[in-house]
Tab-separated table of C-alpha atoms in Angstrom:
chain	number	residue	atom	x	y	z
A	15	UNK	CA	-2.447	-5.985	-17.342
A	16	UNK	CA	-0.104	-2.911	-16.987
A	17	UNK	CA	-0.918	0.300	-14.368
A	18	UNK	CA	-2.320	2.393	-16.769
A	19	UNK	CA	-4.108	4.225	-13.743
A	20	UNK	CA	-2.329	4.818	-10.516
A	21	UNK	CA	-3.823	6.884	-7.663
A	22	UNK	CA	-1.145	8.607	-4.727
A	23	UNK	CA	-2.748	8.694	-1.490
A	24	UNK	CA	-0.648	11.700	-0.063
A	25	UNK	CA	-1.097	12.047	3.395
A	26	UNK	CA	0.914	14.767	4.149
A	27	UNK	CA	4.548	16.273	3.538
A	28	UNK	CA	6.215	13.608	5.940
A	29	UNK	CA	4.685	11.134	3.001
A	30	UNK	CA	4.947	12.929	0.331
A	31	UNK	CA	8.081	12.759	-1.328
A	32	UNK	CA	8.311	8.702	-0.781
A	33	UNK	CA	4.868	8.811	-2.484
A	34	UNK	CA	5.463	10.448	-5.490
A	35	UNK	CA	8.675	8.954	-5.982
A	36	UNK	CA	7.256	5.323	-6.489
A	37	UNK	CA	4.113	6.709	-8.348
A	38	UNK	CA	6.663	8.582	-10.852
A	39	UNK	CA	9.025	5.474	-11.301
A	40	UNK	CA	5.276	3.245	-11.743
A	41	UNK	CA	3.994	6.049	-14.256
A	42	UNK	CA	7.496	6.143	-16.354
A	43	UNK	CA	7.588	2.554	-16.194
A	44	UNK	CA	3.797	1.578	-17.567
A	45	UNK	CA	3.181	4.992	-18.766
A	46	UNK	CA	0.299	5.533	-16.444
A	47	UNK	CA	-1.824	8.681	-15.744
A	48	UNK	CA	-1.191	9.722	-11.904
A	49	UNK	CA	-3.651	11.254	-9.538
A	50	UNK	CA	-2.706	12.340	-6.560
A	51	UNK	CA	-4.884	12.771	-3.564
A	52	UNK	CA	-4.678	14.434	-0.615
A	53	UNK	CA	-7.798	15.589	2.078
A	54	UNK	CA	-7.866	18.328	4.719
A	55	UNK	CA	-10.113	18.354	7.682
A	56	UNK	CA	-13.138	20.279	7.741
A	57	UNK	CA	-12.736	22.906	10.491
A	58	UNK	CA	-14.979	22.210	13.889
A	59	UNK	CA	-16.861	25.193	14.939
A	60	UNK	CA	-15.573	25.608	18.481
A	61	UNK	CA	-18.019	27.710	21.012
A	62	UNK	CA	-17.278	30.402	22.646
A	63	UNK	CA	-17.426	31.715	26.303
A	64	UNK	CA	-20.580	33.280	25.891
A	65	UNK	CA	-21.975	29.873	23.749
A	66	UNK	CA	-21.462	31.528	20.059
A	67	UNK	CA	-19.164	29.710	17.339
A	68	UNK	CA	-15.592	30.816	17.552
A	69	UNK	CA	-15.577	32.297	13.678
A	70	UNK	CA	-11.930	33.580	14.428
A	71	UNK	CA	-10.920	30.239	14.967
A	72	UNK	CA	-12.936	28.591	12.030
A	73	UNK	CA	-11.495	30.911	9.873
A	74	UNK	CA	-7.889	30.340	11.526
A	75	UNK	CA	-8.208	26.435	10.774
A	76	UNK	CA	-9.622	27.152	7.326
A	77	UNK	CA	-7.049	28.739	6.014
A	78	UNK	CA	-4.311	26.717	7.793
A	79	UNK	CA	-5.665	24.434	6.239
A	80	UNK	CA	-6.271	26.225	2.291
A	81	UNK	CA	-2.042	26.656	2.879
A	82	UNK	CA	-0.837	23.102	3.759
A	83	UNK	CA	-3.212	21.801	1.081
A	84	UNK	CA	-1.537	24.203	-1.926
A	85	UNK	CA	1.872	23.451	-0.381
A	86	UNK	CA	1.242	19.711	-1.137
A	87	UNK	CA	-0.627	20.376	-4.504
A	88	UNK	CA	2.580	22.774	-5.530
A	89	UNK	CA	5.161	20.572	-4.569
A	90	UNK	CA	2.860	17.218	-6.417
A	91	UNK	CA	2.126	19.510	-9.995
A	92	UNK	CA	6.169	20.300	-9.892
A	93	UNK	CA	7.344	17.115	-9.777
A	94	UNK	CA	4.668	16.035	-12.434
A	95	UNK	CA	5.606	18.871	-14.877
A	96	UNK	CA	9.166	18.405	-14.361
A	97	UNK	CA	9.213	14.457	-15.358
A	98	UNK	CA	6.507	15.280	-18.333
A	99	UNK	CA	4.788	13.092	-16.367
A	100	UNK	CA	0.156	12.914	-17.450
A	101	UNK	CA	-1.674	13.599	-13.950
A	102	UNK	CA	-4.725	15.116	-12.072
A	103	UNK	CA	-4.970	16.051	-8.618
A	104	UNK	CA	-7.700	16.041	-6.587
A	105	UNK	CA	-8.008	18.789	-3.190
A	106	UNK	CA	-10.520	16.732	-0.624
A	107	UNK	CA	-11.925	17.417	2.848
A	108	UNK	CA	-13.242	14.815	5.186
A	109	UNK	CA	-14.327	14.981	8.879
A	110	UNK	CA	-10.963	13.220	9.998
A	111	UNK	CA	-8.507	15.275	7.537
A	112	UNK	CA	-7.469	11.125	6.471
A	113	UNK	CA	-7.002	11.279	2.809
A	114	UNK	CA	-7.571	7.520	2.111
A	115	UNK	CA	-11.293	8.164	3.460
A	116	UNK	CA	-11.923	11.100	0.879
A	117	UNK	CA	-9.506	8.802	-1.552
A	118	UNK	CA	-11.553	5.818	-1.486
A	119	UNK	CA	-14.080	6.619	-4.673
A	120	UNK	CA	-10.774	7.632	-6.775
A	121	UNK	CA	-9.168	4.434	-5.728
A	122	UNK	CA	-11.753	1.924	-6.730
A	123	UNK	CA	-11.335	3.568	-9.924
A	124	UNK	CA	-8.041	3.242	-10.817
A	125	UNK	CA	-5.212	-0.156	-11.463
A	126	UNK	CA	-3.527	0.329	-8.203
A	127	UNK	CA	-3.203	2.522	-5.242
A	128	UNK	CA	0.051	3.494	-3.976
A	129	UNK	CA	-0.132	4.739	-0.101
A	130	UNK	CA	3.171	5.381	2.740
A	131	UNK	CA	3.319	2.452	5.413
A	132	UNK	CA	2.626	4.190	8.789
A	133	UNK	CA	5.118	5.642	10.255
A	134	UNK	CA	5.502	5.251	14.165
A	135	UNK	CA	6.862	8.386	14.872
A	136	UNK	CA	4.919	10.575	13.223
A	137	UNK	CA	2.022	12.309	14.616
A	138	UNK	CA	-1.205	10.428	14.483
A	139	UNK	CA	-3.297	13.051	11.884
A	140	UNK	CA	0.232	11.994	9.515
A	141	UNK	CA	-1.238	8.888	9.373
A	142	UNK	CA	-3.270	6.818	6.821
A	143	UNK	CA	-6.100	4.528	7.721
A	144	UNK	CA	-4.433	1.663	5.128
A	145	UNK	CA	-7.359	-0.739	6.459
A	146	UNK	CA	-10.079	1.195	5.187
A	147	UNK	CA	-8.083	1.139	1.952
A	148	UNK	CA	-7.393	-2.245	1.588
A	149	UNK	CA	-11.223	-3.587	2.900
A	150	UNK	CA	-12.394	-0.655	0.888
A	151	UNK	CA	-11.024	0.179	-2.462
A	152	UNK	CA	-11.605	-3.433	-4.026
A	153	UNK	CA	-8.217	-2.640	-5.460
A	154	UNK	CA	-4.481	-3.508	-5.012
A	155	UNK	CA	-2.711	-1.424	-2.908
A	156	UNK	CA	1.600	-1.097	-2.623
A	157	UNK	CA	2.356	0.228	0.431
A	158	UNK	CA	5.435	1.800	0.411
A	159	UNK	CA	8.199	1.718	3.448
A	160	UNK	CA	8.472	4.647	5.815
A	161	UNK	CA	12.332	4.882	5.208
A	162	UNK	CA	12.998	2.090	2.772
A	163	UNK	CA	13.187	2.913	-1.261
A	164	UNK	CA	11.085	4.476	-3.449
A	165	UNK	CA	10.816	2.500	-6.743
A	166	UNK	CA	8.744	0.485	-8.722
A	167	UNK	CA	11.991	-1.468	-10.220
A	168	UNK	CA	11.251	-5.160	-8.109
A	169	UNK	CA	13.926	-7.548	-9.330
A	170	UNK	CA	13.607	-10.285	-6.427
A	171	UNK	CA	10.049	-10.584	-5.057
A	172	UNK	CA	8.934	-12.840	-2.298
A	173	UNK	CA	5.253	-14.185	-2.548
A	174	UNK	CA	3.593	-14.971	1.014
A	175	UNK	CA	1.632	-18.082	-0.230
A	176	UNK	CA	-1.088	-19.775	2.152
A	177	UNK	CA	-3.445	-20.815	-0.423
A	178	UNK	CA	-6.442	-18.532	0.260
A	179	UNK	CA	-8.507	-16.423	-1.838
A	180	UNK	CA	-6.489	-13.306	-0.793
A	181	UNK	CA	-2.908	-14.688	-1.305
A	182	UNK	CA	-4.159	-15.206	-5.141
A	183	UNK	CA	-5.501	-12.402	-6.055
A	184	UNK	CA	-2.330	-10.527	-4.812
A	185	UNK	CA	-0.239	-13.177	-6.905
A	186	UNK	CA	-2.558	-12.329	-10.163
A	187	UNK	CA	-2.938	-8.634	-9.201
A	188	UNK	CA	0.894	-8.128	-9.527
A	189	UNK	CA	2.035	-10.073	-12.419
A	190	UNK	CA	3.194	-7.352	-14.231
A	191	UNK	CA	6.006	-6.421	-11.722
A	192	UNK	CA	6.568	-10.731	-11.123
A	193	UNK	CA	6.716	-11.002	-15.420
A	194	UNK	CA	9.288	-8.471	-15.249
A	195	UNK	CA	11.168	-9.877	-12.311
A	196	UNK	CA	14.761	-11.266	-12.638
A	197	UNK	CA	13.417	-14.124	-10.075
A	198	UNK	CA	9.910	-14.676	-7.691
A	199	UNK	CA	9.879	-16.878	-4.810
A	200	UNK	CA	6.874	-18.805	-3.628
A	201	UNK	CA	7.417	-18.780	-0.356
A	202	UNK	CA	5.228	-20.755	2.290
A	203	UNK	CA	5.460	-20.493	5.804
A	204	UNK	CA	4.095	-24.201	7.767
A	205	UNK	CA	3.781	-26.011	4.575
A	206	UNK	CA	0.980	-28.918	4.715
A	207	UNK	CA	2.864	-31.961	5.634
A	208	UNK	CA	1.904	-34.074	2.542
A	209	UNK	CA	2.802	-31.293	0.024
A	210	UNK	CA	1.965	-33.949	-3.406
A	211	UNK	CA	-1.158	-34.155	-2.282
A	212	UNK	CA	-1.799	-30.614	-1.735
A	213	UNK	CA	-0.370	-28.930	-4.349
A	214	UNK	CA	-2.634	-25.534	-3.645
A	215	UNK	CA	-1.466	-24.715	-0.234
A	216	UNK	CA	2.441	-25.829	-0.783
A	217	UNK	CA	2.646	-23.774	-3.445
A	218	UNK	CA	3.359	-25.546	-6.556
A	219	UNK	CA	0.557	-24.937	-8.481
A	220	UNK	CA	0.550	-21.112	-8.034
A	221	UNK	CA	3.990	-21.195	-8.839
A	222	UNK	CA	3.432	-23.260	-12.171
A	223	UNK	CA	0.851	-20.771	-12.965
A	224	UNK	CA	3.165	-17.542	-12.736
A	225	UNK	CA	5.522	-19.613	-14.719
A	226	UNK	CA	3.598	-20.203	-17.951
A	227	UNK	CA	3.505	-16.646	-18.098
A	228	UNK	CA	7.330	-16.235	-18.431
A	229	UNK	CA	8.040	-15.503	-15.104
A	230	UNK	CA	11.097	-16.860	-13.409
A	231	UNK	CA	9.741	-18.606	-10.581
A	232	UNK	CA	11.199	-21.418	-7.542
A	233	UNK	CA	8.895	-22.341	-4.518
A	234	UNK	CA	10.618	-22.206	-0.953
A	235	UNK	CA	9.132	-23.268	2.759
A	236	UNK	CA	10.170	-22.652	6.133
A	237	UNK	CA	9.110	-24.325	9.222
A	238	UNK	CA	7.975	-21.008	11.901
A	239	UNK	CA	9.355	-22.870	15.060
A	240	UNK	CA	7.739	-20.557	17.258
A	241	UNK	CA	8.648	-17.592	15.715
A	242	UNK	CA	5.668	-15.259	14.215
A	243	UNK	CA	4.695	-14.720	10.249
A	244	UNK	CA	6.222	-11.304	10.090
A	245	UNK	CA	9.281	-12.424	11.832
A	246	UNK	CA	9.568	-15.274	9.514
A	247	UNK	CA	8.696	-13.709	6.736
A	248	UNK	CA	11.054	-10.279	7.717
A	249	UNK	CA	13.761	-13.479	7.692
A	250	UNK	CA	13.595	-14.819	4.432
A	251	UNK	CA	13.515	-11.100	2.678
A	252	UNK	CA	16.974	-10.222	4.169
A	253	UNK	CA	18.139	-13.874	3.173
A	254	UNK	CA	17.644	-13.545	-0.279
A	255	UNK	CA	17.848	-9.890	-0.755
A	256	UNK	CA	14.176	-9.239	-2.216
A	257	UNK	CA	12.826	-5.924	-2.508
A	258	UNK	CA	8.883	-6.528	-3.065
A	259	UNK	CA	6.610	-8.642	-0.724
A	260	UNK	CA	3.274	-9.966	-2.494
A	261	UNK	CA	0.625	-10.764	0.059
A	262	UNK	CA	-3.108	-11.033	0.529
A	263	UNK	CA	-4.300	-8.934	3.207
A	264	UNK	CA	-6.389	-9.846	6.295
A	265	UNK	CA	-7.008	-13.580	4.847
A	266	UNK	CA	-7.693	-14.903	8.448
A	267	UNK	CA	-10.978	-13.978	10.135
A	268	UNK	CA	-11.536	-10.759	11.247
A	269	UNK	CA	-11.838	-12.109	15.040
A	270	UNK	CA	-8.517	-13.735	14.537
A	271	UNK	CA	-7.037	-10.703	13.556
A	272	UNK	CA	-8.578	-8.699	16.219
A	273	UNK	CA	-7.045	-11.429	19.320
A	274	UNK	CA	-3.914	-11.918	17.818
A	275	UNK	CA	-2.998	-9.231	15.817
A	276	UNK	CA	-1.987	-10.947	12.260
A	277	UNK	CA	0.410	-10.867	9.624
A	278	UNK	CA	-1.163	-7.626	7.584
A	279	UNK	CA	-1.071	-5.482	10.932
A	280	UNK	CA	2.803	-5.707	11.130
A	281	UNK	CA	3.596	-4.903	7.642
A	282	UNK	CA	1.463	-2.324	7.345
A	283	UNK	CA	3.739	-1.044	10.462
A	284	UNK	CA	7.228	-2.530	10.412
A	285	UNK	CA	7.890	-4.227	6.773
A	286	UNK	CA	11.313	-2.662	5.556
A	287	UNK	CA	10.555	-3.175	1.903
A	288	UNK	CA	7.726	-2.456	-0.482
A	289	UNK	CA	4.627	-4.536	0.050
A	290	UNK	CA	2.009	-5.061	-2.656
A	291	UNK	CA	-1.276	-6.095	-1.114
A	292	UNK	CA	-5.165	-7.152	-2.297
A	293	UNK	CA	-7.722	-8.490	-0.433
């Protein structure tokens, strides 16, 4: 099924351009509608010295606000316009100025979400709570690098496979981009030791599945040896020159993920290409 739908989660203008460059190239691509979103925070009424609420200052914030928010806007409609390109936009405010909170109704309504990956020098209001989104939204969600590319043109994508619920639903959830792929790779990381009798986790069978419809699809393993997912994983995307990861967020346990960090964390912080993600 193509992106007929895509929603922009537009943080700020650090995020901005990166956003609405892969939304464009998705929206030329599948010729999808694009709405963009971005959310302001709702000004805190600060006290005064003699206990009354600082109105100067509310009204300072407020309109600080009312600017950055039409700067965005502006800069978003232009680059629609200019490419021809169909589109909404939608001005939010939340309590945290995070636009993926005011962004989450719009997402669960749309064919996929398309947010920046953090970016660990940027101040912390730059910077999007992608977990809500992906435990939130129901929906798929490409995450796009804080200084990588900005396209929606995958040729070589690289399939984390550990045969949960997660890891298929990503597969499924972005077979349009793997049908259009000059090659996927099924890649597993500690395959099961008898692989013919466990066709599921080693990968096989997913990979057959992709394959009957017309993709171009091998299977590949790789022993972690000590080293962690991400590492592994960062590993085998330089060695084969892919520029799309496919992976099912947060498929361990939540308590897992909380003592040991996990897989999703580090993309969502470090991965230097494009990652498309469900949960």
């Amino acid at each position: 099924m193509p992106f007929k739908t895509i929603v922009a989660i537009i943080q700020g203008m650090e995020d901005a351009e990166r956003v609405v460059d892969c939304a464009l190239s998705f929206g030329k691509r599948f010729r999808s509608h694009l709405v963009g979103v971005h959310a302001e925070v709702l000004p805190v009424a600060y006290t005064s010295a003699i206990g009354f609420p600082d109105t100067d200052f509310l009204q300072a914030a407020a309109e600080m606000n009312k600017e950055r928010a039409e700067k965005i806007e502006a800069a978003f409609r232009k680059r629609m316009r200019d490419a021809g390109q169909s589109f909404e936009w939608r001005n939010l405010e939340n309590a945290t100025s995070d636009s993926v909170h005011s962004g989450i109704a719009s997402a669960r309504c749309a064919d996929l979400v398309i947010a920046a990956q953090r970016n660990p020098h940027a101040d912390s209001t730059e910077t999007a709570d992608l977990d809500a989104l992906l435990y939130e939204s129901g929906r798929p969600v490409l995450v796009v690098p804080h200084d990588g590319p900005s396209h929606s043109s995958y040729r070589r994508i690289v399939v984390a496979w550990n045969g949960s619920r997660q890891s298929a639903r990503a597969a499924f959830d972005a077979l349009p981009l793997i049908q259009e792929a000059e090659h996927t790779e099924v890649f597993v990381i500690d395959p099961p030791e008898d692989s013919e009798h466990d066709p599921e986790a080693s990968g096989t069978e997913i990979a057959a599945a992709l394959a009957r419809h017309g993709a171009d699809v091998t299977v590949a393993s790789e022993t972690s040896s000590g080293r962690s997912a991400d590492q592994v994983l960062q590993a085998r995307i330089t060695a084969t020159g892919s520029d799309l990861l496919v992976l099912g967020a947060y498929s361990h346990s939540w308590l897992r993920q909380l003592l040991f960090g996990g897989l999703t964390r580090s993309v969502l912080q470090s991965m230097p290409i494009a990652t498309f993600m469900s949960r």
